XYZ file of C-alpha atoms in Angstrom:
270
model
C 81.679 65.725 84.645
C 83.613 65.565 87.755
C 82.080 69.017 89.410
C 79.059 68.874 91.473
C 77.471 72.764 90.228
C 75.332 73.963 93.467
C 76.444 71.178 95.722
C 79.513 70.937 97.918
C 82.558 69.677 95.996
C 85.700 67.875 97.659
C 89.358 68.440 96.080
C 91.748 66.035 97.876
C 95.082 66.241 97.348
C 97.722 63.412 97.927
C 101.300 62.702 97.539
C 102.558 59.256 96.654
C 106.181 58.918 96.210
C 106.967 56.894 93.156
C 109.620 56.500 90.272
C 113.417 57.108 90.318
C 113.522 60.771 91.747
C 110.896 60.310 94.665
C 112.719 56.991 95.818
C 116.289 59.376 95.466
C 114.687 61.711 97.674
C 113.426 59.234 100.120
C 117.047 57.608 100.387
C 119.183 60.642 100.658
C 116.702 62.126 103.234
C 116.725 58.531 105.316
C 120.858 58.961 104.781
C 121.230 62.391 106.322
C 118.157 62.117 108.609
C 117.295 66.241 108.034
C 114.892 65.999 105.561
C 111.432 65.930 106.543
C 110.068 68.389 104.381
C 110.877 66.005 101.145
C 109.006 63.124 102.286
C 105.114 64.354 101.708
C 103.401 67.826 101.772
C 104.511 69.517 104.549
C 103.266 73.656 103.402
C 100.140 74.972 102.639
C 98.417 74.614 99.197
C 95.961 76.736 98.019
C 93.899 76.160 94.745
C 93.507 78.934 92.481
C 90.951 79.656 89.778
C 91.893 82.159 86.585
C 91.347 83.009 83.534
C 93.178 81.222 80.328
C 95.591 84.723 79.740
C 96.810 85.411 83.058
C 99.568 87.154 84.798
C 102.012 84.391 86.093
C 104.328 86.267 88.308
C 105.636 89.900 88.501
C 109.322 90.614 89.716
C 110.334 94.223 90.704
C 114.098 95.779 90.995
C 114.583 99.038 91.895
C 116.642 101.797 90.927
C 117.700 104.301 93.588
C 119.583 106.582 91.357
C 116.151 107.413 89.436
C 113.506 106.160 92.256
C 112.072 103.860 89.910
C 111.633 100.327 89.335
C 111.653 97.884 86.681
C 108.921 95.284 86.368
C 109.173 91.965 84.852
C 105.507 90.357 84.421
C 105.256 86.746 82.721
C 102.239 86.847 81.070
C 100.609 82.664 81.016
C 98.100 82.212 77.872
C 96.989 79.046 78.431
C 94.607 78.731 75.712
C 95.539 77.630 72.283
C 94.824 80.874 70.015
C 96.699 84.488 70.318
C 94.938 87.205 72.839
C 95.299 91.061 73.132
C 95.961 92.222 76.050
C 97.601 95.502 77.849
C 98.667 95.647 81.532
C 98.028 98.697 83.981
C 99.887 99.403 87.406
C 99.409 101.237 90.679
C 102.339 101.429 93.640
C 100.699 102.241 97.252
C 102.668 102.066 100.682
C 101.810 98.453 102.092
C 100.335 100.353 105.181
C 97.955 102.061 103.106
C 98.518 105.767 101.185
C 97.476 107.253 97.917
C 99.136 105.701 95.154
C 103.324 107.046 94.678
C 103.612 105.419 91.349
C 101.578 103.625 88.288
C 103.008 101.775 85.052
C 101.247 100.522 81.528
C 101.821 98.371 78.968
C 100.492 99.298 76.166
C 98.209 96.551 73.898
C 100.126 93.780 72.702
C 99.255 90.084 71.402
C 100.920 87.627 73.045
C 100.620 84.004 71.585
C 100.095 80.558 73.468
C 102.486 79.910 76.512
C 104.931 82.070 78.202
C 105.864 85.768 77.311
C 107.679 87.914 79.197
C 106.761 92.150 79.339
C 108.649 94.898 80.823
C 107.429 98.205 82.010
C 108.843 101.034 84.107
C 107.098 103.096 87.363
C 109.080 105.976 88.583
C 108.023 106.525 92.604
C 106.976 109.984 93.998
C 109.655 110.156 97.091
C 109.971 106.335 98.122
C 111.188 105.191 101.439
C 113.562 102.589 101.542
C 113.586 99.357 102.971
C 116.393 98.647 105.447
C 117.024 96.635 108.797
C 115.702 99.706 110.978
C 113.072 100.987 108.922
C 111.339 98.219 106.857
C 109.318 100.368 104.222
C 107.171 97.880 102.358
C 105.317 98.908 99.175
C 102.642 97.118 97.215
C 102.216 96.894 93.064
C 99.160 96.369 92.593
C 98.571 94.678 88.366
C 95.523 94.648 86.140
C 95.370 92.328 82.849
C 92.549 93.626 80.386
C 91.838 91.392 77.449
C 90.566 92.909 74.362
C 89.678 95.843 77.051
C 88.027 93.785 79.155
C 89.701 93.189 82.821
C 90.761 89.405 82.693
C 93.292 89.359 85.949
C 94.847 91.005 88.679
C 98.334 90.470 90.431
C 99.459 91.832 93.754
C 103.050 91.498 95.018
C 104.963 93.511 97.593
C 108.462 94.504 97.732
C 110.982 96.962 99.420
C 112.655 99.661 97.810
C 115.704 99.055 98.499
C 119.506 98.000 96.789
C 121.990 95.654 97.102
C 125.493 94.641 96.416
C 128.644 92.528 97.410
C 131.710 94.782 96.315
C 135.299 94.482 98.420
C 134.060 91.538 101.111
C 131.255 93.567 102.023
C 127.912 93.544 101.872
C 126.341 97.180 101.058
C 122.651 97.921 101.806
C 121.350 100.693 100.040
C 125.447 101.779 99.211
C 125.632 101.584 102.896
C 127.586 98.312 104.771
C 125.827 96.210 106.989
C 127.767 93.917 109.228
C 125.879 90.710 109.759
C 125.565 88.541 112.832
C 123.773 85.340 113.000
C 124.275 81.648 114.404
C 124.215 78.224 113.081
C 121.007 76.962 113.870
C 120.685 73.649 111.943
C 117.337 73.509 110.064
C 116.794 77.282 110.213
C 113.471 79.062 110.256
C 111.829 77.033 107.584
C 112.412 74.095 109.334
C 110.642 75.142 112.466
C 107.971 76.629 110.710
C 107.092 73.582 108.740
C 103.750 73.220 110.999
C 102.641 76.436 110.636
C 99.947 78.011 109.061
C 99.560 81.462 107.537
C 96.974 82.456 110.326
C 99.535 81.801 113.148
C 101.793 84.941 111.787
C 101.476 85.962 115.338
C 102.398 83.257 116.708
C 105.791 82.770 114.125
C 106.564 86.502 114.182
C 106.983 86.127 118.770
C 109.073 82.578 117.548
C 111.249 84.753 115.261
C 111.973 87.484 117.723
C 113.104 84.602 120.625
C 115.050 82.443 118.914
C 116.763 85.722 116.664
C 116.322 88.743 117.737
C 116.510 88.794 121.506
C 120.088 86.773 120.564
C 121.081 90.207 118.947
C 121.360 88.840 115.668
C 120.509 90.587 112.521
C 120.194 87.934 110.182
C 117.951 84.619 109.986
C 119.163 81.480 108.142
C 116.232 79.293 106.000
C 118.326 75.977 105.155
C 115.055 74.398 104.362
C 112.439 76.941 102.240
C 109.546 77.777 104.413
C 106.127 78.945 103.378
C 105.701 82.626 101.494
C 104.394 84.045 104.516
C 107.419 83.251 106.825
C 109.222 85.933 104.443
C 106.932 88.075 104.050
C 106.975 88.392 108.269
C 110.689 88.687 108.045
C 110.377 91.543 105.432
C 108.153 93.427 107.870
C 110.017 92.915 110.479
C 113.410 94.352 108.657
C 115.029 90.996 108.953
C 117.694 89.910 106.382
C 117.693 86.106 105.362
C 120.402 83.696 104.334
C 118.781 81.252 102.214
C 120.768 77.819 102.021
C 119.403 75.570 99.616
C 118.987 72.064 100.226
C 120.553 70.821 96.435
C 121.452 67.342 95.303
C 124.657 67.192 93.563
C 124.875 66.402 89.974
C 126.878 63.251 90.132
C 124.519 61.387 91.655
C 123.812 59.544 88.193
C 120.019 60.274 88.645
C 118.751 62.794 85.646
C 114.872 62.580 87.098
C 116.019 63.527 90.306
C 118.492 66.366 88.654
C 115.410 67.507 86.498
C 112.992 67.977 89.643
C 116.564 69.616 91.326
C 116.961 72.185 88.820
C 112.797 72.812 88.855
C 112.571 73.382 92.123
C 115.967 75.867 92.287
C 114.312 77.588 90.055
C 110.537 77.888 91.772
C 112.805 78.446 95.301
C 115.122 81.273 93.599
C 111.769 83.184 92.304
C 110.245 83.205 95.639
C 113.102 84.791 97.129
């Protein structure tokens, strides 16, 4: 009823802040006078059309010792009956290259809501990722439903490990000393105005105001749009994510409930 089919449609989105957590928000922002971001939509949105059975996300670790990784799909059926479905994988160098890796999951019915499938893609001679040499690699994901292609998922990652063992912080089993400053508000604060087709335009911001400092490492103490990261991953640039949290004790649960949410949302696009 409310789409116009062969005639322009108009999708406006706004943001009214009302109830308990929204007012919290407002307050504590007004209190500590850094907190711009919480106060209206302040990154780009994007609307996105798909199917009822769709892939949700895709996480990737890797495994040096066996150059493989591990995938983690969540697998969204929005619908409200069971659907077959199998998954099928493809790893290519982010620069473009003939595929180093692939990954299936073989037919399996997965019922209304959330389910979670692993699979494993062992890598033909992968290059890591590391502060001199970013290596970037893409998965590239196809959902088939009852055989038929229903979705696809892209995500990129670097091959890479990491650990904290002794005080230290090892790279790929090797230790990287860090060096950074304190700039208050970080890069996602800086970037709130910008917009994905400006990556030029962020990527000469990040290289003044970090890298001609001869630091190593970036600090995001409020989270900036996807594509800010994905700039610092090509550019072999390390970020310390500070999260802007509420405490608990506050007394507020709606406001603790949108907390945790959004922890959770910021986390999985780290």
């Amino acid at each position: 009823k409310l789409i116009k089919f062969g005639a322009q449609n108009q999708i406006t989105v706004r943001c009214r802040n009302e109830g308990a957590a929204s007012a919290a928000i407002i307050d504590h922002g007004v209190a500590c006078g850094f907190y711009p971001g919480r106060r209206g939509i302040h990154l780009p949105l994007k609307l996105v059309f798909a199917n009822e059975v769709r892939i949700k996300r895709a996480l990737v670790n890797s495994n040096l010792a066996d150059s493989s990784i591990d995938i983690a799909y969540q697998i969204q059926n929005s619908s409200d009956k069971a659907a077959k479905i199998s998954l099928a994988s493809s790893v290519e160098p982010a620069q473009g290259g003939k595929p180093c890796g692939n990954a299936k999951a073989e037919e399996t019915i997965v019922q209304p809501g959330e389910t979670s499938i692993h699979c494993k893609a062992k890598l033909e001679n992968p290059k890591l990722w590391d502060i001199r040499t970013p290596n970037l690699y893409v998965l590239k994901s196809s959902l088939f439903e009852s055989g038929k292609a229903a979705d696809s998922f892209n995500v990129r990652f670097g091959f890479r490990s990491i650990e904290a063992r002794d005080g230290m912080f090892l790279l790929n089993g090797k230790r990287v000393k860090f060096f950074g400053d304190s700039y208050f508000g970080g890069l996602g604060a800086c970037m709130q105005d910008r917009r994905p087709e400006e990556k030029g335009k962020v990527r000469e911001i990040i290289e003044t105001q970090v890298r001609q400092t001869g630091a190593n490492l970036a600090r995001e103490f409020d989270p900036g749009p996807d594509f800010l990261l994905d700039i610092t991953d090509e550019m072999g640039l390390p970020v310390y994510a500070q999260y802007q949290g509420f405490s608990p004790d506050t007394g507020n649960r709606p406001l603790l409930d949108a907390n945790i949410q959004e922890l959770q949302d910021w986390a999985l696009q780290m």
